[in-house]
Every structure is written in structure tokens, then in C-alpha cells.
Short mmCIF file of C-alpha atoms in Angstrom, two decimals:
data_model
loop_
_atom_site.label_atom_id
_atom_site.label_comp_id
_atom_site.label_asym_id
_atom_site.label_seq_id
_atom_site.Cartn_x
_atom_site.Cartn_y
_atom_site.Cartn_z
CA MET A 1 24.90 -9.30 7.57
CA ALA A 2 24.62 -5.56 7.31
CA GLY A 3 22.37 -4.00 9.88
CA SER A 4 22.50 -6.77 12.44
CA PRO A 5 25.46 -6.21 14.82
CA SER A 6 25.59 -2.92 16.65
CA LYS A 7 29.41 -2.86 16.69
CA PRO A 8 31.43 -2.89 13.49
CA ARG A 9 34.05 -5.61 13.30
CA ALA A 10 36.49 -4.05 10.92
CA LEU A 11 36.33 -0.30 11.12
CA PHE A 12 39.88 0.07 9.90
CA ASP A 13 39.65 -2.00 6.78
CA ASP A 14 38.92 -0.46 3.39
CA ASP A 15 35.19 -0.47 3.98
CA ARG A 16 35.30 1.92 6.96
CA THR A 17 33.14 4.57 5.30
CA GLY A 18 30.59 1.90 4.34
CA ILE A 19 30.40 0.77 7.97
CA ILE A 20 29.97 4.35 9.16
CA TYR A 21 27.18 5.02 6.67
CA ARG A 22 25.33 1.75 7.39
CA THR A 23 25.52 2.20 11.16
CA ALA A 24 24.48 5.85 10.98
CA ALA A 25 21.60 4.96 8.63
CA ARG A 26 20.28 2.39 11.11
CA ILE A 27 20.36 4.86 14.03
CA ILE A 28 18.83 7.72 12.02
CA TYR A 29 16.11 5.38 10.75
CA GLU A 30 15.30 4.13 14.28
CA LYS A 31 15.38 7.49 16.07
CA GLY A 32 14.60 9.99 13.33
CA PHE A 33 17.13 12.43 11.87
CA ASP A 34 16.37 15.34 14.21
CA ALA A 35 16.58 13.19 17.36
CA THR A 36 19.93 11.58 16.41
CA SER A 37 23.16 13.14 17.69
CA MET A 38 26.65 12.76 16.29
CA SER A 39 27.72 11.51 19.75
CA GLU A 40 25.35 8.55 19.55
CA ILE A 41 26.63 7.63 16.11
CA ALA A 42 30.25 7.90 17.31
CA GLU A 43 29.44 5.72 20.32
CA ALA A 44 27.78 3.01 18.21
CA LEU A 45 30.93 2.96 16.08
CA ASP A 46 33.32 2.85 19.08
CA LEU A 47 34.77 6.13 17.87
CA THR A 48 35.37 9.35 19.78
CA LYS A 49 33.41 12.32 18.49
CA PRO A 50 36.57 13.89 16.94
CA GLY A 51 37.25 10.44 15.47
CA LEU A 52 33.87 10.50 13.71
CA TYR A 53 34.47 14.07 12.51
CA TYR A 54 37.64 12.81 10.83
CA TYR A 55 35.36 10.93 8.40
CA VAL A 56 32.33 13.21 8.19
CA LYS A 57 32.03 16.99 8.36
CA GLY A 58 28.73 17.17 10.22
CA LYS A 59 25.25 15.73 10.60
CA LYS A 60 23.80 17.27 7.44
CA GLU A 61 26.85 16.20 5.47
CA LEU A 62 26.49 12.71 6.92
CA LEU A 63 22.88 12.28 5.76
CA TYR A 64 23.88 13.43 2.27
CA SER A 65 26.85 11.03 2.27
CA ILE A 66 24.60 8.13 3.32
CA MET A 67 22.24 8.84 0.43
CA GLY A 68 25.12 9.22 -2.00
CA PHE A 69 26.51 5.90 -0.76
CA ALA A 70 23.13 4.21 -1.34
CA MET A 71 22.97 5.64 -4.87
CA ASP A 72 26.58 4.51 -5.52
CA LEU A 73 25.57 0.96 -4.55
CA LEU A 74 22.60 1.14 -6.93
CA ASP A 75 24.94 2.25 -9.72
CA SER A 76 27.65 -0.34 -9.12
CA ASP A 77 25.42 -3.32 -8.25
CA VAL A 78 22.36 -2.75 -10.49
CA VAL A 79 22.84 -0.20 -13.27
CA GLU A 80 26.40 -1.05 -14.38
CA PRO A 81 25.85 -4.83 -14.75
CA SER A 82 22.56 -4.38 -16.65
CA ARG A 83 22.98 -1.34 -18.88
CA GLN A 84 24.90 -3.20 -21.60
CA ILE A 85 22.25 -5.89 -22.05
CA ALA A 86 20.73 -5.32 -25.49
CA ASP A 87 17.41 -7.16 -25.13
CA PRO A 88 15.03 -5.03 -23.02
CA GLU A 89 13.23 -8.03 -21.52
CA GLU A 90 16.48 -9.61 -20.37
CA ARG A 91 17.74 -6.20 -19.16
CA LEU A 92 14.55 -5.65 -17.13
CA ARG A 93 14.86 -9.11 -15.58
CA VAL A 94 18.46 -8.41 -14.53
CA ILE A 95 17.64 -4.93 -13.18
CA ILE A 96 14.82 -6.28 -10.98
CA ARG A 97 16.83 -9.28 -9.81
CA LEU A 98 19.91 -7.21 -8.90
CA HIS A 99 17.94 -4.41 -7.24
CA ALA A 100 15.89 -6.91 -5.20
CA ARG A 101 19.11 -8.73 -4.25
CA LEU A 102 20.79 -5.48 -3.17
CA LEU A 103 17.83 -4.69 -0.90
CA THR A 104 17.74 -8.15 0.70
CA HIS A 105 21.47 -7.96 1.46
CA GLU A 106 21.82 -4.36 2.54
CA ALA A 107 20.61 -2.82 5.79
CA GLY A 108 16.94 -1.95 5.30
CA ALA A 109 17.56 1.48 6.79
CA LEU A 110 19.71 2.41 3.78
CA GLY A 111 16.88 1.59 1.37
CA ILE A 112 14.33 3.53 3.40
CA LEU A 113 16.37 6.63 4.24
CA ILE A 114 16.95 7.30 0.56
CA ASP A 115 13.36 8.61 0.44
CA GLU A 116 13.57 10.77 3.55
CA ASP A 117 15.44 13.79 2.38
CA GLY A 118 13.94 16.32 4.80
CA GLY A 119 17.32 16.89 6.47
CA LEU A 120 19.18 17.84 3.27
CA SER A 121 19.98 21.31 1.96
CA ASP A 122 18.23 22.33 -1.27
CA GLU A 123 21.38 21.71 -3.29
CA GLN A 124 21.98 18.29 -1.74
CA ARG A 125 18.34 17.30 -2.26
CA GLU A 126 18.51 18.35 -5.91
CA ASP A 127 21.55 16.16 -6.49
CA ILE A 128 19.88 13.09 -4.92
CA VAL A 129 16.60 13.75 -6.75
CA ASN A 130 18.53 13.95 -10.05
CA ARG A 131 20.32 10.67 -9.39
CA LYS A 132 16.99 8.99 -8.57
CA ARG A 133 15.44 10.45 -11.70
CA ASP A 134 18.28 8.98 -13.80
CA TYR A 135 17.49 5.54 -12.42
CA PHE A 136 13.77 6.01 -12.95
CA GLU A 137 14.38 7.03 -16.58
CA PHE A 138 16.65 4.01 -17.10
CA LEU A 139 13.72 1.82 -15.99
CA ARG A 140 11.14 3.74 -18.02
CA ARG A 141 13.23 3.66 -21.22
CA THR A 142 13.67 -0.09 -20.83
CA LEU A 143 9.88 -0.41 -20.61
CA GLU A 144 9.44 1.78 -23.69
CA GLU A 145 11.84 -0.48 -25.61
CA LEU A 146 9.68 -3.41 -24.55
CA ARG A 147 6.64 -1.56 -25.89
CA GLU A 148 8.36 -0.97 -29.24
CA SER A 149 8.88 -4.70 -29.62
CA GLY A 150 5.23 -5.37 -28.63
CA ARG A 151 6.07 -6.95 -25.29
CA LEU A 152 4.79 -4.34 -22.79
CA ARG A 153 1.21 -4.51 -21.54
CA GLN A 154 -1.11 -1.67 -22.55
CA VAL A 155 -0.12 0.43 -19.55
CA ASP A 156 1.46 3.84 -19.10
CA SER A 157 5.24 3.42 -18.79
CA THR A 158 5.44 5.95 -15.92
CA VAL A 159 2.83 4.05 -13.91
CA ALA A 160 4.59 0.79 -14.76
CA ALA A 161 8.05 2.08 -13.74
CA PHE A 162 6.74 3.41 -10.41
CA SER A 163 4.91 0.13 -9.78
CA LEU A 164 8.16 -1.76 -10.32
CA LEU A 165 10.05 0.61 -8.06
CA GLY A 166 7.41 0.35 -5.32
CA MET A 167 7.43 -3.43 -5.36
CA VAL A 168 11.22 -3.59 -5.18
CA MET A 169 11.85 -0.66 -2.80
CA TRP A 170 9.24 -2.06 -0.39
CA ILE A 171 11.61 -4.99 0.30
CA ALA A 172 13.72 -2.63 2.45
CA ARG A 173 10.65 -2.10 4.65
CA TRP A 174 9.51 -5.66 5.23
CA TYR A 175 12.31 -8.16 4.57
CA ASP A 176 14.08 -9.55 7.63
CA SER A 177 17.21 -11.53 6.75
CA LYS A 178 16.86 -13.43 10.03
CA GLY A 179 13.27 -14.50 9.25
CA ARG A 180 11.71 -17.52 7.50
CA LEU A 181 12.33 -16.43 3.91
CA ALA A 182 15.68 -16.99 2.20
CA SER A 183 16.84 -13.92 0.34
CA GLU A 184 16.97 -15.80 -2.98
CA THR A 185 13.30 -16.84 -2.58
CA VAL A 186 12.36 -13.18 -2.25
CA VAL A 187 14.56 -12.17 -5.21
CA GLN A 188 13.12 -14.94 -7.41
CA ASP A 189 9.45 -14.36 -6.49
CA VAL A 190 9.61 -10.56 -6.76
CA THR A 191 11.33 -10.89 -10.15
CA GLU A 192 8.63 -13.29 -11.40
CA ILE A 193 5.76 -11.11 -10.12
CA ALA A 194 7.26 -7.90 -11.50
CA LEU A 195 8.05 -9.31 -14.95
CA ALA A 196 4.64 -10.97 -15.28
CA GLY A 197 3.06 -7.64 -14.35
CA MET A 198 4.93 -5.85 -17.12
CA LEU A 199 4.99 -8.31 -20.01
CA MET A 200 2.21 -8.94 -22.47
CA PRO A 201 0.88 -12.44 -21.87
CA THR A 202 1.91 -14.85 -24.61
CA SER A 203 -1.76 -15.87 -24.95
CA ALA A 204 -2.39 -12.33 -26.24
CA GLN A 205 -0.50 -13.36 -29.38
CA PRO A 206 -3.17 -15.65 -30.81
CA SER A 207 -1.24 -16.76 -33.89
CA MET A 208 1.58 -18.06 -31.70
CA SER A 209 -0.84 -19.83 -29.35
CA LEU A 210 -2.49 -21.46 -32.29
CA ALA A 211 0.84 -22.55 -33.73
CA GLN A 212 1.89 -23.98 -30.38
CA ALA A 213 -1.41 -25.78 -29.91
CA LEU A 214 -1.31 -27.42 -33.30
CA MET B 1 -8.92 17.71 -3.69
CA ALA B 2 -7.34 16.63 -0.45
CA GLY B 3 -3.89 17.99 0.13
CA SER B 4 -4.06 20.91 -2.26
CA PRO B 5 -5.39 24.01 -0.45
CA SER B 6 -3.53 25.15 2.64
CA LYS B 7 -6.68 26.53 4.27
CA PRO B 8 -9.67 24.31 4.97
CA ARG B 9 -12.90 25.53 3.48
CA ALA B 10 -15.37 23.92 5.80
CA LEU B 11 -13.84 23.39 9.19
CA PHE B 12 -17.18 23.42 10.90
CA ASP B 13 -18.94 20.84 8.83
CA ASP B 14 -19.11 17.20 9.87
CA ASP B 15 -15.73 16.44 8.37
CA ARG B 16 -13.80 18.78 10.70
CA THR B 17 -11.67 16.03 12.22
CA GLY B 18 -10.83 14.72 8.74
CA ILE B 19 -9.65 18.19 7.74
CA ILE B 20 -7.56 18.50 10.90
CA TYR B 21 -5.92 15.10 10.33
CA ARG B 22 -5.22 15.71 6.64
CA THR B 23 -3.74 19.16 7.23
CA ALA B 24 -1.64 17.97 10.17
CA ALA B 25 -0.43 14.97 8.14
CA ARG B 26 0.76 17.24 5.35
CA ILE B 27 2.70 19.50 7.73
CA ILE B 28 4.22 16.61 9.68
CA TYR B 29 5.20 14.92 6.43
CA GLU B 30 6.83 18.09 5.07
CA LYS B 31 8.68 19.16 8.24
CA GLY B 32 9.14 15.90 10.15
CA PHE B 33 7.25 15.02 13.33
CA ASP B 34 9.86 16.36 15.77
CA ALA B 35 10.16 19.72 13.98
CA THR B 36 6.38 20.32 13.79
CA SER B 37 4.69 22.34 16.55
CA MET B 38 1.03 22.34 17.54
CA SER B 39 1.04 26.12 16.92
CA GLU B 40 1.94 25.64 13.26
CA ILE B 41 -0.84 23.10 12.80
CA ALA B 42 -3.34 25.42 14.52
CA GLU B 43 -2.22 28.30 12.29
CA ALA B 44 -2.60 26.28 9.08
CA LEU B 45 -6.15 25.45 10.20
CA ASP B 46 -7.02 29.05 11.15
CA LEU B 47 -7.56 27.86 14.70
CA THR B 48 -6.20 29.22 17.95
CA LYS B 49 -3.98 26.81 19.86
CA PRO B 50 -6.73 26.21 22.49
CA GLY B 51 -9.12 25.72 19.56
CA LEU B 52 -6.92 22.92 18.22
CA TYR B 53 -6.64 21.37 21.70
CA TYR B 54 -10.44 21.17 21.74
CA TYR B 55 -10.10 18.50 19.04
CA VAL B 56 -6.81 16.82 19.95
CA LYS B 57 -5.15 16.19 23.31
CA GLY B 58 -1.56 16.70 22.22
CA LYS B 59 1.03 16.09 19.54
CA LYS B 60 1.57 12.41 20.27
CA GLU B 61 -2.19 11.85 20.44
CA LEU B 62 -2.54 13.69 17.13
CA LEU B 63 -0.08 11.44 15.28
CA TYR B 64 -1.88 8.38 16.62
CA SER B 65 -5.26 9.86 15.59
CA ILE B 66 -3.96 10.57 12.08
CA MET B 67 -2.84 6.96 11.70
CA GLY B 68 -6.12 5.66 13.12
CA PHE B 69 -7.96 7.90 10.66
CA ALA B 70 -5.93 6.48 7.75
CA MET B 71 -6.68 2.92 8.90
CA ASP B 72 -10.40 3.79 9.27
CA LEU B 73 -10.41 4.99 5.65
CA LEU B 74 -8.77 1.72 4.57
CA ASP B 75 -11.46 -0.24 6.43
CA SER B 76 -14.42 1.73 5.13
CA ASP B 77 -13.25 2.29 1.56
CA VAL B 78 -11.34 -0.93 0.80
CA VAL B 79 -11.94 -3.78 3.25
CA GLU B 80 -15.68 -3.40 3.83
CA PRO B 81 -16.70 -3.24 0.16
CA SER B 82 -14.51 -6.23 -0.78
CA ARG B 83 -14.66 -8.70 2.11
CA GLN B 84 -18.04 -10.16 1.09
CA ILE B 85 -16.90 -11.04 -2.45
CA ALA B 86 -16.77 -14.83 -2.62
CA ASP B 87 -14.47 -15.34 -5.61
CA PRO B 88 -10.85 -14.61 -4.55
CA GLU B 89 -9.79 -13.32 -7.97
CA GLU B 90 -12.66 -10.84 -8.11
CA ARG B 91 -12.04 -9.91 -4.44
CA LEU B 92 -8.35 -9.25 -5.15
CA ARG B 93 -9.21 -7.11 -8.15
CA VAL B 94 -11.61 -5.00 -6.05
CA ILE B 95 -9.15 -4.67 -3.15
CA ILE B 96 -6.37 -3.39 -5.43
CA ARG B 97 -8.68 -1.08 -7.35
CA LEU B 98 -10.20 0.47 -4.22
CA HIS B 99 -6.89 0.79 -2.38
CA ALA B 100 -5.23 2.40 -5.42
CA ARG B 101 -8.22 4.73 -5.79
CA LEU B 102 -8.07 5.73 -2.12
CA LEU B 103 -4.38 6.62 -2.50
CA THR B 104 -4.90 8.69 -5.66
CA HIS B 105 -7.70 10.67 -3.98
CA GLU B 106 -6.29 11.13 -0.50
CA ALA B 107 -3.46 13.43 0.52
CA GLY B 108 -0.22 11.55 -0.17
CA ALA B 109 1.04 12.49 3.29
CA LEU B 110 -1.64 10.32 4.89
CA GLY B 111 -0.47 7.27 2.97
CA ILE B 112 3.18 7.87 3.78
CA LEU B 113 2.86 8.80 7.47
CA ILE B 114 1.16 5.50 8.20
CA ASP B 115 4.61 3.89 7.99
CA GLU B 116 6.43 6.43 10.13
CA ASP B 117 5.45 5.45 13.62
CA GLY B 118 8.58 6.70 15.42
CA GLY B 119 6.58 9.33 17.33
CA LEU B 120 4.06 6.86 18.84
CA SER B 121 4.09 5.31 22.31
CA ASP B 122 4.67 1.55 22.46
CA GLU B 123 0.97 0.91 23.08
CA GLN B 124 -0.13 3.16 20.23
CA ARG B 125 2.40 1.58 17.87
CA GLU B 126 1.18 -1.90 18.79
CA ASP B 127 -2.40 -0.95 17.95
CA ILE B 128 -1.45 0.45 14.53
CA VAL B 129 0.83 -2.50 13.79
CA ASN B 130 -2.03 -4.89 14.64
CA ARG B 131 -4.43 -3.07 12.33
CA LYS B 132 -1.88 -3.16 9.51
CA ARG B 133 -1.29 -6.86 10.16
CA ASP B 134 -5.04 -7.51 9.86
CA TYR B 135 -5.06 -5.91 6.43
CA PHE B 136 -1.93 -7.78 5.37
CA GLU B 137 -3.52 -11.09 6.46
CA PHE B 138 -6.71 -10.22 4.56
CA LEU B 139 -4.55 -9.85 1.44
CA ARG B 140 -2.50 -12.96 2.12
CA ARG B 141 -5.56 -15.16 2.77
CA THR B 142 -7.09 -13.97 -0.48
CA LEU B 143 -3.89 -15.03 -2.27
CA GLU B 144 -3.97 -18.43 -0.51
CA GLU B 145 -7.56 -18.93 -1.69
CA LEU B 146 -6.35 -18.19 -5.21
CA ARG B 147 -3.65 -20.82 -4.74
CA GLU B 148 -6.22 -23.41 -3.62
CA SER B 149 -8.11 -22.90 -6.86
CA GLY B 150 -4.87 -23.16 -8.88
CA ARG B 151 -4.82 -19.50 -9.90
CA LEU B 152 -1.82 -18.13 -7.94
CA ARG B 153 1.65 -18.21 -9.47
CA GLN B 154 4.22 -20.48 -7.81
CA VAL B 155 5.29 -17.74 -5.40
CA ASP B 156 5.32 -17.38 -1.64
CA SER B 157 2.09 -15.68 -0.52
CA THR B 158 3.95 -13.44 1.96
CA VAL B 159 6.29 -12.17 -0.76
CA ALA B 160 3.31 -11.74 -3.08
CA ALA B 161 1.23 -9.83 -0.50
CA PHE B 162 4.12 -7.45 0.30
CA SER B 163 4.77 -6.93 -3.43
CA LEU B 164 1.13 -5.95 -3.89
CA LEU B 165 1.26 -3.62 -0.91
CA GLY B 166 4.49 -2.00 -2.10
CA MET B 167 3.13 -1.35 -5.56
CA VAL B 168 -0.08 0.19 -4.22
CA MET B 169 1.35 2.07 -1.21
CA TRP B 170 4.03 3.62 -3.46
CA ILE B 171 1.26 5.60 -5.19
CA ALA B 172 1.14 7.89 -2.14
CA ARG B 173 4.81 8.75 -2.80
CA TRP B 174 4.74 9.51 -6.49
CA TYR B 175 1.24 10.33 -7.69
CA ASP B 176 0.43 14.01 -8.19
CA SER B 177 -3.27 14.67 -8.78
CA LYS B 178 -2.32 17.90 -10.58
CA GLY B 179 0.02 16.11 -13.00
CA ARG B 180 -0.40 14.51 -16.45
CA LEU B 181 -1.96 11.23 -15.32
CA ALA B 182 -5.68 10.94 -14.56
CA SER B 183 -6.31 9.08 -11.33
CA GLU B 184 -8.38 6.42 -13.10
CA THR B 185 -5.48 5.68 -15.48
CA VAL B 186 -3.27 5.00 -12.49
CA VAL B 187 -5.94 2.88 -10.78
CA GLN B 188 -6.56 0.85 -13.94
CA ASP B 189 -2.89 0.30 -14.84
CA VAL B 190 -1.79 -0.58 -11.30
CA THR B 191 -4.70 -3.04 -11.01
CA GLU B 192 -3.76 -4.69 -14.31
CA ILE B 193 -0.05 -4.92 -13.42
CA ALA B 194 -0.73 -6.24 -9.91
CA LEU B 195 -3.26 -8.88 -10.99
CA ALA B 196 -1.08 -10.08 -13.86
CA GLY B 197 1.80 -10.39 -11.42
CA MET B 198 -0.25 -12.61 -9.10
CA LEU B 199 -2.30 -14.78 -11.43
CA MET B 200 -1.14 -17.92 -13.16
CA PRO B 201 -1.01 -17.21 -16.90
CA THR B 202 -3.82 -18.89 -18.80
CA SER B 203 -1.23 -20.30 -21.21
CA ALA B 204 0.00 -22.43 -18.29
CA GLN B 205 -3.24 -24.37 -18.61
CA PRO B 206 -2.48 -26.15 -21.90
CA SER B 207 -5.75 -28.04 -22.19
CA MET B 208 -7.69 -24.77 -22.10
CA SER B 209 -5.40 -23.11 -24.64
CA LEU B 210 -5.85 -26.06 -26.94
CA ALA B 211 -9.62 -25.92 -26.51
CA GLN B 212 -9.61 -22.20 -27.27
CA ALA B 213 -7.40 -22.63 -30.31
CA LEU B 214 -9.52 -25.36 -31.84
#
């Protein structure tokens, strides 16, 4: 599982940049960005310092690459598989399930670092903020579509989208893949809680309840 | 409002330590703990460096005091007013409402720093972790009481408690008291979303639905 072993097993396979970013994310998360040196990251990867510089230009560039990598994963594993789903309720269910699954499988550090952009340049930060905003708007528009079809609770869609994000992003902070809870239990329960929090209860449609009861 | 002015207005009233902790939290959050100096904090408070050391022993002590202050606020403003409520559903509603309200009124930095304990000593970290665990268990036990009375969804209470926490704690990261949304809108919507996510839908109790329909 990502984030558990300190030494990568397959640095020279196709996923070498992924391994570098995940390992670096874990060290930066544990020690703080300022206190982490490129030497430590190289050592954890069994690379020489010049070896590490072959893959990354410098520490600031590395942090930006880690965040870009995390956003790429979000795009490929969550946004791409869900964006074509026409029904907003089904789309929302798939978004939450896939995002929760990504966070239970990936190193927690990757999910947490994405919000700690203090080490980026202004230009780098702007790029990451824009990519996050795109995802937020994807969520919010899905909620607005739910509202149009009468299925969203009477809540502000911005508050609702941030509540969803908080619930899901928090997984990176508390879930331990070596603990008691299977990742699919977490994915299933978070999806149920999040959807129930968003959707109008069916009992709020009295004519349907009546029809069902009779 | 907390977190808005850079200069405190009333450093010598009874709330002087609160002002010191809130101001320091904002600077540490913006610059990172390692990059923040005691001189900068003193300057932002219009204090001399010795003046600041009259209130706090040192930088590490300050971070610990800030976290203790945040946990004290949680105790006084959320736990104390809700712990005596006998009905678990009403207790949960009050906990969420008061915690969300605390986070919309307090400086966001205070709510975020509480999870960034990298600068603490082992002993200090253990104390803060224990206090957070107490709050988490207070939440989880309330959910288990709901389960005993048949009102909790079929979800794991640990997953549910962390989902609640994530939703509420996220407010510190996104809510801007100078933005479009009134704090009470956020409090009300987050409370509705969170409770709906936890509680068994009434339509899952068919005999009651039938009774209501007829």
C-alpha cells in the first residue's frame, strides 16, 4: 500500500515519478516543508542527490509537482469516470465513492499536502488553486442540477459542496489502511452519509409517500 | 471579528491572552511554524519582544498554548452546553450547531492549526491528542446512543464521527466572514446536512409512514 514501506520496490518501473512524489509527500508531511531537505528525500528513495535532481529541479518544484500529481489522480480517478454520467444523483454518488476510494488507497500525506501550499510560488499556487476550483465547481454544478430536479435539500450549494469536500478530504487525515476498518466499509459509509446529507428525503414528497402507503 | 484586524484593540483587557493566541495563530498559519519568529509575533501585537515573553515562555510553548486555547474554547462553547442534554438526537444537533458556530466566529487559523502539531514536543502532542480523542469519543458515544434507540443509519460509528468532524472542521478552511454567506446560514445548512447524514430516514419506519399517511 502507498505510504507504508519507507523504501520503494520498483523505482525503475514506469511509476518512478509516482513513487518519488508519494515518498516525498510523506516526508514533507511528517517533518514540515521547511525542515525537509532534498538529501533526506534522496536517501529515503535510495537515490544519490544528483540522482534525485535528474527527476526534479528543486525543492519548490518538487512540492508543486506533488500537488500537480495529486490533482492528476483526482482527474483520472474521479472526474473522468463520473463526468459523463447524465443523472446528477448517480453522478454525485460516483464522485463521492471514487474520491473516497482514492483517499483510502493513496498515501494520506498526498491528500493533506494538497491544502498546504505555503511553499509554492504565487504562480504555482494560482495554478493549483484554479485546478481545485474546477473540481469544486464540478461538485457545485452537480448539486445545482439536483436542485433543478427537486432532489437537493433546501441548503446553499456552496455550503453543501464544501461539506461534501470536508467529509471526503478528512479521510486522508484519519484513515489508517492497517487499522480495523476495511477501505470499502469507509467508502460505502461515507457515500451513504454524504448522499443522505444532500438529498431531499423521500418523505418530503407527501404524494409519493401516500401512494406508497396505499 | 476575530482574525480581521492586524492590530489588537484591547490588549490590556481581560482577553489579552486570547488576542495573543489568535494573532500568533494567524501568523503561524500564514507563514508556517518554522518560518515564524517571536519578533514578528511581538511586532504584530505592538509588544516588545520582552513584553511578549512576559506572556509566553517561548515559541514551542506558544504553539502548545494556542492549541490548548482552541481546545478550551471547544470545551466551554460546545461540550459544556451540550453534555447535559439527555436525548442523543437533540444533543447531536446542539453539538454540531455550536461547533459550526464556533468555527464561523473564530479565526480560521485557530481551527486549522489544531491539526498541525509538528512543532510540539512529544509530551505536548500527547496532551493535545488526548483532548481531541475525548471530544471524538463524546461524538461517537452520542452516535452509539442514537443507534441504541434505532435512529442511526447502518454505518460504522467511527466513520460517522469522523465524517461529522470533517464536515464541521472544514469550515475553518473555507468560510470567510467577509464573504457572501452569513454565518448563521452556514451553521444552519451544515447542521441540517450533518444530521440528515447520520439519522435513519423516517421513511425507513414503514408503520409510522403508514400511520402518517392515513
